[in-house]
Amino acid sequence: ERMKRFRRHGQESQRERIKQELYGFNKTVEHGFPHQPSALGFSPSLQLLAIGTRSGAIKLYGGPGVEFMGLHDENAAVTQVHFLPHQVSGCSTHTLAAPYHMLHSHLGEHICTLNRIFLSATFNLFNFIPSFSLSLFLVPSISAPPSVTRVTAVLAHSSGDLLLLGTEGGHVFVVKVPGFRELEERNISLEKVTNGVPEEYGGRRSLEHVESLQENPVNPLQVLIGYGRGLMVIWDLDSQSAVKHIPATQQLESVWWMEDGGHVLSSHSDGSYCRWKVAGDDPQSEQEKSEVPYGHFPCKAISKIIHGGMPRASYGDRHCISVIHSKTHVALDFTSRIIDFFVIRDGPDHTGDPSALVVLVEEELVVIDLQTEGWPVIQTPYLVPLHCSAITCSHHVSAIPLKLWERVLSAGPWPMTGGQNLAPDPPQRDLLLTGHEDGTVRFWDASGVCLYPMYKLSTAGVFLTDSDPNDNLNQGTEGEWPPFRKVGCFDPYSDDPRLGIQKIHLCKYSGYLTVAGTAGQILVLELNDEAAEQTVEATVADLLQGQEGFRWKGHTRLEVREEPVTFPPGFQPFALVQCQPPAVVTALTLHSEWKLVTFGTSHGFGLYDYQQKNNVLVRCTLNPSDQLAMEGPLSRVKSIKKSLRQSFRRIRRSRVSLRKHHVNNAAKLQQANARLEAELAEMELAPVQRKIEPRSPDDSFTGLVRTLYFADTFLSDSSHNTPSLWAGTNGGSVFAYQLRLPPVERRGEDPVTAHPAKEIQLMHRAPVVGILVLDGHGSPLPEPLEVAHDLARSPDMQGSHSLLVISEEQFKVFTLPKVSAKMKLKLTAIDGSRVRRVGVAWFGSTRTDDYGESGLTVLTNQGDLHVVSLPGVKLQVQYPCIRREDVSGIASCVFTKHGQGFYLISPSEFERFSLSARCVVEPRSLVEVSSQTPSTTLPRAPPDGASVERRYTHSV
């Protein structure tokens, strides 16, 4: 007995060692566009872009693959981001303090600095995500209310010594860095400034808040202070006195000190900008030139020079940046609110000709190439707005063959080059496909840190839709004034919601793709390198099968265009199945070797032969009590969505008068739309939520098809394997059909047939979320064509096969062909959680390339991740991943074949994670910076303190 116990203990400890070599949980990188961005910063010398968000996150981006992220403990908005040149403050063998500070302000109440960027080869932070150490410094306290000391303007002085903070009360505080010590004797009080204001300037009226702080580009001892009321003062930091006054009388919006140091540009709330000569000894500067770019109409404020100035009467709701160069004049028209922008310049000191305009708007980052004629938009390798139309589903495909990869690949230049990407080349090519509400499918290169856009497919051209071709009011016409040009791709209001993509399945070996939508449409597409004009004919699949007593109350089906449609090169539709009733497609699987597609809805499932373009099988799964399944989720919200869309069109045409510092009505409307989308998501998820309640055969949605699966296995006897189709429903039913395929030479003429073979009813009636057949070795059956392409071994057909049925509550293994229970793993009974997502993955060992195991990756409604072993169905590891309240995040999760996964942490961002100890995709970056020695004489440093002396790496 003692010997047995010792042997068992030894086996357990060996198993624990193997588990450590196979499994390990890491959140590795965030893909997409930061949710609710609120601040933008740029370092020309480091070529690093910084974005702050309303939730307190700061993200840094350099060249593709160079990414860093920091997150504040408190959930406070970042309102400004600035890079500070700084000296090395300390150094050890394991952590290196980089000589760059990054400064940002929180809601203007206090100042934070990222005072050490830990970049180390041996030190990992925040679950392997490159991170920052955050230090908090409060604004110097004075006996004034917080509203008066709120920071409204920041100047990081080029010397690296000083930080100037302008406040709402008009005071400017001077702070010594890096210690963040207030230099009280050097503060620029409102009293000091007003004492020197000329009498003729409105009787020294209130100057209001500090709107702008600018440093003289040729004399760092001079700083320009711009006040909200319009007055600008040039202050000498050495003599601590005003040397010049610029007596503008219009409300000030922004200031730009031109490179020659002799002129200042100011922009104002009436849509005008002025040029002032500031060189010379005259204490009062003269206005040289005043312009209103769009005529002398009432105009929107130019909130940053070269920005805005739209005539209010017609264009009050536009979000524009006007770019004027010689006789070329363009008003770049964005689809969401502008947060900030900057210009990237050529030359050794980054003061040469502009090369690119980088604009951060609320929903995307847009980069304009200013060196190419026509000023085209540059495709971004990161920060791509995944949500340009709302994401409705995702599908991941691993190890894409090179031939298919090259047929969908596209590329473009990128002006941000900071840092070096030290990550090794990806071991394989991976695709992430996202389906969207507007009927598009977008292909993303998911091999590395950057989720790079490769290709976009649109299915809308097949159908006649609700969209009004005149909806897009932003399209400019020849000779129009102002010369609008729509830029950016965020456009959530122009779609027929029935087009929404709900399921995607791509066969990487054959190049066949099938997509299914909200109104019961299933398209089969194939790759074509040339454009083609063709008609797509619909085959109707009547899932009610003549049953009496059911009347569909939901949306109508999409009408197919009768005339031929020209499809661009790429994936082109050649077959269409239309479910009747046109309910949301809930399950979809493609078998390209057999040329079959199977699909399911809340009413039943069907099997379609896309070679002969006919239905092989249609099966109704409705229970007599399933009346709710006849309503359709969109029927309850279609009218309100349509009225909202019409409201937005009216608002676009209406007169809106907004100032920069006042509440933005458009933001309120966006929030209202977001709430509506959330309600729609809840309605579509309602069937999932009902499943948590005690179940009975009379529950609604019992007939909803959750999973479909093809397998070549033993159904009738243990000596003859045949193709089969398996379907699992919300009511715990499993249906199996035996398929008969004609020989290859007769495949185009003889019909494919399907015959009922097995039917299983789980006693607990929990929804069936996965079906899997294991071969004689206990391995999952390979994918279609995988063996033919020598990428998987042939399944073992000598030993007996097993059937694994995964319900929301348990994993149950049956023998085949008898379908007798063999073993099971209860999940709900153990911890009360329910399975929401399941995938099959291969986990390779970190110790040797020769060893690995298949397993199930599982996500529960608690947001926990599990790995379940195959064929033994034993729990291996468990990790918390997603907040249990994050219903949409859990619903969006997609697993990869190698133990990684993606889920939405916001409408525009995927969080990537890994359950595999070996397969981890994460940023590995190197940033080169230099040491700076501060000086009391305030010499002018190169922009952001450039030049390379030391190297700091973050390697994980």
CSV table of C-alpha atoms in Angstrom, one decimal, residues 1 75 112 167 253 270 274 289 318 342 357 467 512 522 549 625 708 735 770 879 942:
chain,number,residue,atom,x,y,z
A,1,GLU,CA,0.0,0.0,0.0
A,75,ASN,CA,-9.5,55.5,-13.2
A,112,CYS,CA,1.9,62.5,-13.2
A,167,THR,CA,-3.6,77.2,-14.9
A,253,GLU,CA,-7.6,79.1,-29.1
A,270,ASP,CA,-14.2,83.3,-34.7
A,274,CYS,CA,-3.3,86.2,-37.3
A,289,LYS,CA,-1.7,89.6,-41.3
A,318,ARG,CA,-18.0,68.8,-39.2
A,342,PHE,CA,0.9,66.8,-35.0
A,357,LEU,CA,0.1,64.7,-40.7
A,467,SER,CA,-29.1,52.0,-47.3
A,512,TYR,CA,-13.2,28.4,-50.0
A,522,ILE,CA,-25.2,32.0,-46.2
A,549,GLY,CA,-48.8,27.3,-36.0
A,625,SER,CA,-43.4,26.0,-27.3
A,708,LEU,CA,-22.4,21.6,-36.3
A,735,PHE,CA,-28.6,14.6,-34.2
A,770,GLY,CA,-19.3,21.5,-29.0
A,879,TYR,CA,-6.9,30.9,-14.9
A,942,PRO,CA,18.1,68.9,-29.5
